[in-house]
Amino acid sequence: MSKFIFITGGVVSSLGKGLASASLAMLLEQRGLTVRMLKLDPYLNVDAGTMNPYQHGEVYVTPDGGETDLDLGHYERFASGPLSRDSNVTTGQIYDAVIRRERQGGYDGACVQVVPHITDEIKSRVRKMCSPEVDVVLAEVGGTAGDIESLPFLEALRQMALEEGPGNVSFVHLTLLPFVRAAGELKTKPSQHSVQRLREIGIQPNMLMVRTEKAIDDDIRRKLSLHCNIAQDAVVEIKDVEHIYEVPLVLRRQRADDIVCNQLHLPGAAPELGVWEEMLHTLKNPEGRVTIAVVGKYAELPDAYKSIYEALTHGGIANRVRVHLKKILSDDVTPERVAEQFDDVDGVLVPGGFGERGINGKIVAAEYARTQKIPYFGICLGMQVQVVEFARNVLQLPAAHSSEFSPDGPEPIIHLMADQRVISQRGGTMRLGQYACDLLPGTKAHAAYGEERVAERHRHRFEFNPAYRVRCEANGMRFAGINPETGLIEISEIVDHPWMVGVQFHPEFQSKPVAAHPLFRDFVAAAVQHRKVQS
Ligand code: GLN
């Protein structure tokens, strides 16, 4: 029988609930338990696919093509349980399912209500994660306790605790202890009130995790314990850390995993953390440093390219160097300024994107990287940009463009497939989720992966136009990866270049700190090489 851990948040948002959840899951896994994670998001959007990066950061894509919250990226980087579109449940999905069923007469004329119909639907989504081999289902609830939006979720979880019985459900609540400088004190009151909100709806947290910039003393621990009705050793401090990958060790030092396992009567061996600790040691003690320019239209937002930034860090760990990110707004890159902008740069990465803003700057960046032989990694739109630049400047087709930006242009080297729905059976007109990619021996991609066939995740509409393939190949571009079912081009490389690789997919979603994605590893390796030659 699967047990449940529910992680809620209080006081303010952005406390790193996703990281705390992922870290706890990782510790449980390292104790030999099988864990499934999911995120319950209290917004009305059906999925994150339509959400603005300004508000919501990147859209994380699961292998089955789910467009999900970026916290799932943390789950995948820290833990190893498989994720799917079912791993991100939103209020929009719940209401959509209930209203559809009502229209089909599925409620036999009953008055359809939040309790029990909405809450039943929520519970069934959480229980869908259970199976005989799953020891723990760990669900993170988005938002903060007390929000109107998250009430149906909390109510559903309260009911689950009742139904599953004592010892089968554990609630972890994450709050903030603000430090009031004038008083020189950490304040526990907001946490007390937040726990009170939970208790009003019938949830007594079993563990309190507190985010704080200063260490907590016994006094504060006692106070929190007393007022929140939580055992003192179950008050776990999460002080700000230098690297997010330290969080599991912070939890382990306070035996958070032991405490949860005791509550849930789960078998308890100490977690195996050797590989993780070694990774952290490498991260904290780099032997060198490279600077990678990331040229995107959301360069100023910390979360818009979250998985890419993390994957670059992983590439750094694999090469024992620190990757310094130079975030450049694509709008700012111009032919006049690019030499100065990229003066200190050892590699250029152009990430994915939609819409025309900044596209010219990205093309300038690709041209500069190609002609100056700076390692270049183009991801999705970054690959399309690489191809457009090549067509304009090498094939001498100045009008070449993607039909996303020039719908009736004469040289659509990136275009929409004639019958796109055939390819993207998984929804809408977007090619979403995991597709196979066959690698051409002798290419940089093949050297990186060391495999004949890989599978990578997609989220795009436009594709390389095969009408240009022969001309590209005759002029120094090679296509290192092809989708075996459709023949679609997945990877383009510049032959006469130290490392210029464009991929139509999103490799960043599969990179882990303890296992860097091979393309990110080799891109950073090429940057290290570039730096050596320069100095
Ligand atoms: N806008 C491009 C397309 O739809 C690239 C998408 C992306 O980078 N994810 O094909």
Coordinates of C-alpha atoms and ligand atoms in Angstrom, one line a residue:
M1 CA 0.0 0.0 0.0
S2 CA 1.3 3.4 -0.9
K3 CA 1.7 6.0 1.8
F4 CA 1.2 9.8 1.3
I5 CA 3.3 12.9 2.1
F6 CA 1.6 16.2 1.4
I7 CA 3.7 19.3 1.3
T8 CA 1.9 22.7 1.8
G9 CA 3.3 26.2 2.1
G10 CA 2.5 29.2 4.2
V11 CA 3.3 32.9 4.9
V12 CA 4.5 33.7 1.4
S13 CA 5.1 32.0 -1.9
S14 CA 8.5 31.4 -3.6
L15 CA 9.9 29.7 -0.5
G16 CA 11.3 26.8 -2.6
K17 CA 8.5 24.3 -1.8
G18 CA 9.3 22.5 -5.0
L19 CA 13.0 22.1 -4.0
A20 CA 12.1 21.0 -0.5
S21 CA 9.7 18.4 -1.9
A22 CA 12.2 17.2 -4.4
S23 CA 14.9 17.0 -1.8
L24 CA 12.8 15.0 0.6
A25 CA 11.8 12.6 -2.3
M26 CA 15.4 12.2 -3.2
L27 CA 16.3 11.2 0.4
L28 CA 13.5 8.7 0.5
E29 CA 14.6 7.2 -2.8
Q30 CA 18.2 6.9 -1.5
R31 CA 16.8 4.9 1.4
G32 CA 15.5 2.4 -1.2
L33 CA 11.9 3.5 -1.3
T34 CA 9.9 4.0 -4.5
V35 CA 8.5 7.5 -4.7
R36 CA 6.0 9.2 -7.1
M37 CA 5.7 12.9 -7.0
L38 CA 3.0 15.2 -8.2
K39 CA 2.1 18.9 -8.0
L40 CA -1.3 20.2 -7.3
D41 CA -1.7 23.7 -8.8
P42 CA -4.6 25.8 -7.6
Y43 CA -5.1 27.8 -10.8
L44 CA -7.8 27.6 -13.5
N45 CA -5.5 27.1 -16.4
V46 CA -5.8 23.5 -17.6
D47 CA -2.0 23.3 -18.0
A48 CA 1.0 25.6 -18.0
G49 CA 1.2 25.5 -21.8
T50 CA -0.5 28.9 -22.2
M51 CA 1.1 30.6 -19.3
N52 CA 3.3 33.7 -19.6
P53 CA 7.0 33.2 -18.7
Y54 CA 6.9 36.5 -16.9
Q55 CA 4.5 35.2 -14.3
H56 CA 5.2 31.5 -14.4
G57 CA 8.7 30.8 -15.6
E58 CA 9.5 28.0 -18.1
V59 CA 7.0 25.4 -19.2
Y60 CA 8.4 22.0 -18.3
V61 CA 7.6 19.2 -20.7
T62 CA 7.1 15.5 -19.6
P63 CA 7.9 12.6 -21.9
D64 CA 4.2 12.1 -22.8
G65 CA 3.9 15.7 -23.8
G66 CA 2.4 17.2 -20.7
E67 CA 3.1 21.0 -20.4
T68 CA 3.7 21.4 -16.7
D69 CA 4.9 23.6 -13.9
L70 CA 8.6 24.1 -13.6
D71 CA 8.7 22.5 -10.2
L72 CA 8.5 19.2 -12.0
G73 CA 11.9 20.0 -13.4
H74 CA 13.2 20.0 -9.8
Y75 CA 11.5 16.7 -9.2
E76 CA 13.3 15.2 -12.2
R77 CA 16.7 16.7 -11.3
F78 CA 16.6 15.4 -7.7
A79 CA 14.6 12.2 -7.9
S80 CA 14.1 9.5 -10.4
G81 CA 10.4 8.6 -10.4
P82 CA 8.8 8.9 -13.8
L83 CA 6.7 12.0 -14.5
S84 CA 3.9 12.4 -16.9
R85 CA 1.0 14.8 -17.6
D86 CA -0.7 13.2 -14.6
S87 CA 2.1 14.6 -12.4
N88 CA 0.7 18.1 -12.6
V89 CA -3.0 18.5 -11.6
T90 CA -4.6 21.9 -11.9
T91 CA -7.9 23.3 -10.7
G92 CA -8.7 23.8 -14.4
Q93 CA -8.3 20.1 -15.1
I94 CA -10.4 19.1 -12.1
Y95 CA -13.3 21.4 -13.0
D96 CA -13.0 20.4 -16.6
A97 CA -13.4 16.7 -15.7
V98 CA -16.3 17.3 -13.3
I99 CA -18.2 19.6 -15.6
R100 CA -17.8 17.2 -18.6
R101 CA -19.0 14.3 -16.5
E102 CA -22.0 16.4 -15.3
R103 CA -22.9 17.2 -19.0
Q104 CA -22.8 13.5 -19.8
G105 CA -25.2 12.7 -17.0
G106 CA -22.5 11.1 -14.9
Y107 CA -23.8 12.3 -11.6
D108 CA -27.3 10.8 -11.9
G109 CA -29.0 14.2 -11.4
A110 CA -27.2 15.0 -8.2
C111 CA -26.4 18.6 -7.3
V112 CA -22.7 18.8 -8.3
Q113 CA -20.7 20.5 -5.6
V114 CA -17.1 21.3 -4.5
V115 CA -17.5 18.8 -1.7
P116 CA -17.8 15.9 -2.5
H117 CA -17.5 16.1 -6.3
I118 CA -14.5 18.4 -6.8
T119 CA -12.7 16.9 -3.8
D120 CA -13.4 13.3 -5.0
E121 CA -11.9 14.2 -8.4
I122 CA -8.8 15.6 -6.6
K123 CA -8.4 12.5 -4.5
S124 CA -8.7 10.2 -7.5
R125 CA -5.9 12.1 -9.2
V126 CA -3.7 11.7 -6.2
R127 CA -4.5 8.1 -5.8
K128 CA -3.8 7.4 -9.5
M129 CA -0.2 7.6 -8.5
C130 CA -0.5 4.6 -6.2
S131 CA 0.5 1.1 -7.2
P132 CA 1.8 -2.0 -5.4
E133 CA 5.4 -1.0 -6.1
V134 CA 5.0 2.6 -5.0
D135 CA 5.9 3.1 -1.3
V136 CA 5.3 6.9 -1.1
V137 CA 3.2 9.3 -3.1
L138 CA 4.5 12.8 -2.4
A139 CA 2.2 15.7 -3.5
E140 CA 3.2 19.3 -3.3
V141 CA 0.3 21.8 -3.1
G142 CA 0.9 25.1 -4.9
G143 CA 0.0 28.4 -3.4
T144 CA -0.1 29.3 0.3
A145 CA -2.4 28.1 3.1
G146 CA -5.3 30.5 3.5
D147 CA -5.6 31.2 -0.3
I148 CA -9.2 30.8 -1.5
E149 CA -7.9 28.9 -4.5
S150 CA -6.1 26.1 -2.7
L151 CA -9.0 25.3 -0.3
P152 CA -10.6 22.5 -2.3
F153 CA -7.1 20.8 -2.5
L154 CA -6.5 21.1 1.2
E155 CA -10.0 19.8 1.9
A156 CA -9.4 16.8 -0.3
L157 CA -6.1 16.0 1.4
R158 CA -7.8 16.3 4.8
Q159 CA -10.3 13.8 3.7
M160 CA -7.6 11.5 2.5
A161 CA -5.9 11.6 5.9
L162 CA -9.2 10.4 7.4
E163 CA -9.8 7.7 4.8
E164 CA -6.2 6.4 4.8
G165 CA -6.0 6.3 8.6
P166 CA -3.3 7.1 11.1
G167 CA 0.3 6.4 10.1
N168 CA -0.5 6.5 6.3
V169 CA -0.5 10.2 5.6
S170 CA 2.1 12.8 6.7
F171 CA 1.7 16.6 6.3
V172 CA 4.7 18.8 5.9
H173 CA 4.2 22.5 6.1
L174 CA 6.9 25.0 4.8
T175 CA 6.9 28.5 6.1
L176 CA 9.1 31.6 6.4
L177 CA 10.6 33.0 9.6
P178 CA 11.1 36.6 8.7
F179 CA 14.1 38.3 10.3
V180 CA 13.2 41.7 11.7
R181 CA 16.3 43.7 11.6
A182 CA 15.3 46.5 14.0
A183 CA 14.5 43.9 16.7
G184 CA 17.4 41.6 15.6
E185 CA 14.9 38.7 15.8
L186 CA 13.5 35.9 13.8
K187 CA 9.7 36.0 14.0
T188 CA 7.6 32.9 14.5
K189 CA 4.2 34.5 14.5
P190 CA 3.4 34.3 10.7
S191 CA 4.3 30.6 10.9
Q192 CA 2.0 30.1 13.9
H193 CA -0.8 31.8 12.1
S194 CA -0.2 29.8 9.0
V195 CA -0.4 26.5 10.9
Q196 CA -3.6 27.8 12.5
R197 CA -5.1 28.2 9.1
L198 CA -4.4 24.6 8.3
R199 CA -5.7 23.4 11.6
E200 CA -9.0 25.4 11.0
I201 CA -9.6 23.2 8.0
G202 CA -8.6 20.1 9.9
I203 CA -5.0 19.6 8.9
Q204 CA -2.4 19.2 11.7
P205 CA 1.0 19.3 10.1
N206 CA 3.4 16.6 11.3
M207 CA 6.5 18.5 10.3
L208 CA 7.3 22.1 10.0
M209 CA 10.0 23.2 7.6
V210 CA 11.1 26.8 8.2
R211 CA 13.0 28.9 5.7
T212 CA 15.3 31.4 7.4
E213 CA 18.3 33.5 6.8
K214 CA 19.6 32.9 10.3
A215 CA 20.0 29.7 12.3
I216 CA 17.2 29.0 14.7
D217 CA 18.0 28.5 18.4
D218 CA 16.3 26.2 20.9
D219 CA 14.0 28.9 22.0
I220 CA 12.5 29.4 18.6
R221 CA 12.2 25.7 18.1
R222 CA 10.4 25.3 21.4
K223 CA 8.0 28.2 20.5
L224 CA 7.2 26.8 17.1
S225 CA 6.7 23.4 18.5
L226 CA 4.4 24.6 21.3
H227 CA 2.3 26.9 19.2
C228 CA 2.1 24.8 16.1
N229 CA 1.5 21.5 18.0
I230 CA 4.5 19.8 16.3
A231 CA 7.2 17.8 18.0
Q232 CA 10.4 19.8 18.5
D233 CA 12.6 17.5 16.4
A234 CA 10.0 17.8 13.6
V235 CA 10.8 21.5 13.3
V236 CA 13.3 21.5 10.5
E237 CA 15.4 24.5 9.6
I238 CA 16.2 25.3 6.0
K239 CA 18.7 28.1 6.1
D240 CA 19.6 29.8 2.8
V241 CA 22.2 27.7 1.0
E242 CA 24.7 28.6 -1.7
H243 CA 23.6 25.9 -4.0
I244 CA 20.1 24.4 -4.3
Y245 CA 21.7 20.9 -4.5
E246 CA 22.7 21.3 -0.8
V247 CA 19.0 21.2 0.4
P248 CA 18.8 17.4 0.6
L249 CA 21.9 17.4 2.9
V250 CA 20.4 20.1 5.0
L251 CA 17.3 18.0 5.5
R252 CA 19.3 14.9 6.2
R253 CA 21.4 16.5 8.9
Q254 CA 18.2 17.2 10.8
R255 CA 16.9 13.6 10.0
A256 CA 13.8 14.9 8.2
D257 CA 13.6 11.6 6.3
D258 CA 13.9 9.5 9.5
I259 CA 11.1 11.5 11.1
V260 CA 8.7 11.1 8.1
C261 CA 9.6 7.4 7.8
N262 CA 8.8 6.9 11.5
Q263 CA 5.5 8.7 11.2
L264 CA 4.6 6.5 8.2
H265 CA 6.1 3.3 9.5
L266 CA 8.4 3.0 6.5
P267 CA 11.5 0.8 6.7
G268 CA 14.5 2.9 7.7
A269 CA 18.0 2.6 6.4
A270 CA 20.2 5.6 6.2
P271 CA 20.1 7.2 2.7
E272 CA 23.0 6.5 0.3
L273 CA 24.3 10.0 -0.4
G274 CA 27.9 9.4 -1.5
V275 CA 27.4 10.2 -5.2
W276 CA 25.4 13.3 -4.3
E277 CA 28.0 14.5 -1.9
E278 CA 30.8 14.0 -4.4
M279 CA 28.8 16.0 -7.0
L280 CA 28.4 18.8 -4.5
H281 CA 32.1 18.8 -3.7
T282 CA 32.9 19.1 -7.4
L283 CA 30.3 21.9 -7.7
K284 CA 31.9 23.8 -4.8
N285 CA 35.5 23.2 -5.8
P286 CA 35.7 24.0 -9.5
E287 CA 39.1 23.7 -11.2
G288 CA 38.4 26.4 -13.7
R289 CA 35.7 28.6 -15.1
V290 CA 33.9 29.3 -18.4
T291 CA 31.5 32.1 -19.4
I292 CA 28.5 31.1 -21.4
A293 CA 26.3 33.7 -23.0
V294 CA 22.6 32.8 -22.9
V295 CA 20.9 35.0 -25.5
G296 CA 17.1 35.0 -25.0
K297 CA 14.2 37.4 -24.8
Y298 CA 13.6 36.6 -21.2
A299 CA 17.2 37.0 -20.1
E300 CA 16.2 39.1 -17.1
L301 CA 13.9 36.5 -15.6
P302 CA 15.5 33.9 -13.3
D303 CA 12.9 31.2 -14.1
A304 CA 12.2 31.5 -17.8
Y305 CA 15.2 29.3 -18.8
K306 CA 15.4 27.4 -15.5
S307 CA 16.2 23.9 -16.9
I308 CA 18.8 25.4 -19.3
Y309 CA 20.6 27.2 -16.5
E310 CA 20.5 24.0 -14.4
A311 CA 21.7 21.9 -17.3
L312 CA 24.7 24.3 -17.8
T313 CA 25.6 23.9 -14.2
H314 CA 25.5 20.2 -14.6
G315 CA 27.7 20.5 -17.7
G316 CA 30.1 22.5 -15.5
I317 CA 30.1 19.8 -12.8
A318 CA 30.9 17.1 -15.4
N319 CA 33.9 19.2 -16.6
R320 CA 34.9 20.3 -13.1
V321 CA 34.5 24.0 -14.0
R322 CA 32.2 26.7 -12.8
V323 CA 29.9 27.9 -15.5
H324 CA 29.4 31.7 -15.3
L325 CA 26.2 32.7 -17.0
K326 CA 26.2 35.9 -19.0
K327 CA 22.5 36.6 -19.7
I328 CA 22.1 38.7 -22.7
L329 CA 18.8 40.2 -23.9
S330 CA 18.4 39.1 -27.5
D331 CA 17.0 42.5 -28.4
D332 CA 20.3 44.1 -27.4
V333 CA 22.5 42.0 -29.7
T334 CA 23.4 44.0 -32.9
P335 CA 26.1 43.6 -35.5
E336 CA 27.8 46.7 -34.1
R337 CA 27.9 45.5 -30.5
V338 CA 28.2 41.8 -30.8
A339 CA 32.0 41.7 -30.7
E340 CA 32.1 43.6 -27.5
Q341 CA 29.2 41.7 -26.0
F342 CA 30.9 38.3 -26.7
D343 CA 34.4 39.4 -26.0
D344 CA 34.8 37.4 -22.8
V345 CA 32.5 34.6 -23.8
D346 CA 33.5 30.9 -24.2
G347 CA 30.2 29.6 -25.5
V348 CA 26.9 30.9 -26.8
L349 CA 23.6 29.3 -26.1
V350 CA 20.4 30.3 -27.8
P351 CA 17.4 28.8 -26.0
G352 CA 13.9 28.0 -27.2
G353 CA 11.3 30.7 -27.7
F354 CA 8.1 31.8 -29.5
G355 CA 7.4 35.0 -31.3
E356 CA 9.5 37.5 -33.2
R357 CA 10.9 39.7 -30.6
G358 CA 14.7 39.5 -30.4
I359 CA 15.0 37.1 -33.4
N360 CA 17.5 39.4 -35.2
G361 CA 19.7 39.5 -32.2
K362 CA 19.7 35.7 -32.0
I363 CA 20.7 35.5 -35.7
V364 CA 23.5 37.9 -35.1
A365 CA 24.7 35.8 -32.2
A366 CA 24.7 32.7 -34.3
E367 CA 26.6 34.3 -37.1
Y368 CA 29.2 35.6 -34.7
A369 CA 29.6 32.2 -33.0
R370 CA 29.9 30.5 -36.4
T371 CA 32.4 32.9 -37.9
Q372 CA 34.5 33.4 -34.8
K373 CA 34.4 29.6 -34.0
I374 CA 32.9 30.1 -30.6
P375 CA 31.1 27.0 -29.3
Y376 CA 27.4 27.4 -30.0
F377 CA 24.4 25.4 -28.7
G378 CA 21.0 26.1 -30.3
I379 CA 18.0 24.7 -28.6
C380 CA 14.7 24.5 -30.4
L381 CA 14.3 28.1 -31.7
G382 CA 18.1 28.3 -31.2
M383 CA 18.5 25.5 -33.7
Q384 CA 16.1 27.2 -36.2
V385 CA 18.1 30.4 -35.8
Q386 CA 21.3 28.6 -36.5
V387 CA 19.8 27.2 -39.8
V388 CA 18.4 30.6 -40.8
E389 CA 21.7 32.3 -40.3
F390 CA 23.5 29.6 -42.3
A391 CA 21.0 29.9 -45.2
R392 CA 21.3 33.7 -45.3
N393 CA 25.1 34.0 -45.0
V394 CA 26.5 30.7 -46.3
L395 CA 23.8 29.7 -48.9
Q396 CA 23.5 33.3 -49.8
L397 CA 19.7 33.4 -49.4
P398 CA 19.2 36.7 -47.7
A399 CA 15.4 36.2 -47.5
A400 CA 15.7 32.9 -45.7
H401 CA 13.6 32.8 -42.6
S402 CA 11.3 30.7 -40.5
S403 CA 7.7 31.0 -41.7
E404 CA 6.8 31.7 -38.0
F405 CA 8.2 35.2 -38.6
S406 CA 7.8 35.5 -42.4
P407 CA 4.7 33.5 -43.2
D408 CA 4.7 34.3 -47.0
G409 CA 8.5 34.6 -47.4
P410 CA 10.3 33.2 -50.4
E411 CA 12.7 31.0 -48.6
P412 CA 11.0 29.2 -45.7
I413 CA 13.9 27.1 -44.5
I414 CA 12.0 26.5 -41.3
H415 CA 8.4 25.8 -42.0
L416 CA 5.1 24.2 -40.9
M417 CA 4.7 20.7 -42.0
A418 CA 1.8 20.2 -44.5
D419 CA -0.2 17.9 -42.4
Q420 CA 1.1 18.8 -39.0
R421 CA -1.6 17.0 -37.1
V422 CA -0.4 13.7 -38.4
I423 CA 2.9 14.2 -36.6
S424 CA 1.6 15.8 -33.4
Q425 CA -1.0 13.2 -32.5
R426 CA -0.5 14.2 -28.9
G427 CA -2.4 17.4 -29.0
G428 CA -3.0 20.6 -31.0
T429 CA -0.6 21.6 -33.6
M430 CA 2.4 21.5 -31.4
R431 CA 4.9 18.6 -31.6
L432 CA 5.0 17.7 -27.9
G433 CA 6.7 15.2 -25.8
Q434 CA 9.3 12.5 -26.5
Y435 CA 10.4 11.4 -29.9
A436 CA 13.1 9.1 -31.1
C437 CA 16.2 10.5 -32.7
D438 CA 18.7 8.4 -34.8
L439 CA 22.2 9.7 -34.6
L440 CA 24.7 9.8 -37.5
P441 CA 28.0 8.3 -36.7
G442 CA 31.0 10.7 -36.9
T443 CA 29.0 13.7 -35.7
K444 CA 29.5 15.7 -32.5
A445 CA 26.0 14.6 -31.3
H446 CA 26.9 10.9 -31.8
A447 CA 30.2 11.4 -30.0
A448 CA 28.3 13.0 -27.1
Y449 CA 25.6 10.5 -26.7
G450 CA 27.7 7.4 -27.7
E451 CA 24.4 5.8 -28.8
E452 CA 22.6 5.1 -32.1
R453 CA 19.2 6.1 -31.0
V454 CA 18.1 8.5 -28.2
A455 CA 14.7 9.9 -27.2
E456 CA 14.2 13.6 -26.5
R457 CA 11.3 15.9 -25.6
H458 CA 9.8 18.4 -28.0
R459 CA 7.6 21.5 -27.8
H460 CA 7.4 23.4 -31.1
R461 CA 5.4 23.8 -34.3
F462 CA 8.0 24.6 -36.9
E463 CA 10.5 22.2 -38.6
F464 CA 13.5 22.2 -40.8
N465 CA 12.3 22.3 -44.5
P466 CA 13.8 19.3 -46.3
A467 CA 13.8 21.1 -49.6
Y468 CA 17.0 22.8 -48.4
R469 CA 18.7 19.7 -47.1
V470 CA 20.9 18.9 -50.1
R471 CA 22.1 22.6 -50.4
C472 CA 22.9 22.8 -46.7
E473 CA 24.9 19.5 -46.8
A474 CA 26.8 20.6 -49.8
N475 CA 27.9 23.8 -48.0
G476 CA 29.1 22.5 -44.6
M477 CA 26.1 21.7 -42.5
R478 CA 25.3 18.2 -41.5
F479 CA 22.2 16.6 -40.0
A480 CA 23.3 14.5 -37.1
G481 CA 19.9 13.5 -35.8
I482 CA 16.8 12.3 -37.7
N483 CA 13.5 11.2 -36.3
P484 CA 13.1 7.6 -37.7
E485 CA 9.3 7.7 -38.1
T486 CA 8.9 11.0 -39.9
G487 CA 12.4 11.7 -41.3
L488 CA 12.2 15.1 -39.6
I489 CA 15.6 16.8 -38.9
E490 CA 16.4 16.8 -35.2
I491 CA 20.0 18.0 -35.0
S492 CA 22.1 20.3 -37.3
E493 CA 25.8 20.8 -37.0
I494 CA 28.3 23.0 -38.7
V495 CA 31.1 20.7 -39.9
D496 CA 34.0 23.1 -39.9
H497 CA 33.5 24.4 -36.4
P498 CA 34.8 23.3 -33.0
W499 CA 31.2 22.7 -31.7
M500 CA 28.2 24.3 -33.3
V501 CA 25.2 22.1 -32.6
G502 CA 21.5 22.9 -32.9
V503 CA 18.8 20.6 -31.6
Q504 CA 15.1 20.8 -32.4
F505 CA 14.3 19.3 -29.0
H506 CA 14.8 20.3 -25.4
P507 CA 17.7 18.2 -23.9
E508 CA 17.7 20.4 -20.8
F509 CA 14.7 18.5 -19.4
Q510 CA 16.7 15.3 -19.0
S511 CA 19.8 16.7 -17.4
K512 CA 20.6 15.9 -13.7
P513 CA 23.3 17.2 -11.4
V514 CA 24.7 13.7 -11.0
A515 CA 24.3 12.9 -14.7
A516 CA 24.8 15.9 -17.0
H517 CA 23.0 15.6 -20.3
P518 CA 25.7 14.5 -22.8
L519 CA 25.2 17.5 -25.1
F520 CA 25.5 20.0 -22.2
R521 CA 28.5 18.2 -21.0
D522 CA 30.2 18.4 -24.4
F523 CA 29.1 21.9 -25.0
V524 CA 30.8 23.0 -21.8
A525 CA 33.8 20.9 -22.6
A526 CA 34.1 22.8 -25.9
A527 CA 33.8 26.0 -24.0
V528 CA 36.7 24.9 -21.7
Q529 CA 38.7 24.1 -24.8
H530 CA 37.9 27.5 -26.4
R531 CA 39.0 29.3 -23.2
K532 CA 42.3 27.4 -23.2
V533 CA 43.0 28.4 -26.8
Q534 CA 42.1 32.0 -26.1
S535 CA 44.4 32.4 -23.0
Ligands
GLN1 N1 8.8 28.9 -32.0 C1 9.5 27.8 -32.5 C2 8.5 26.7 -33.0 O1 7.3 26.7 -32.6 C3 10.4 27.2 -31.5 C4 9.7 26.7 -30.3 C5 10.7 26.5 -29.1 O2 11.8 27.0 -29.1 N2 10.2 25.8 -28.1 O3 8.8 25.8 -33.8

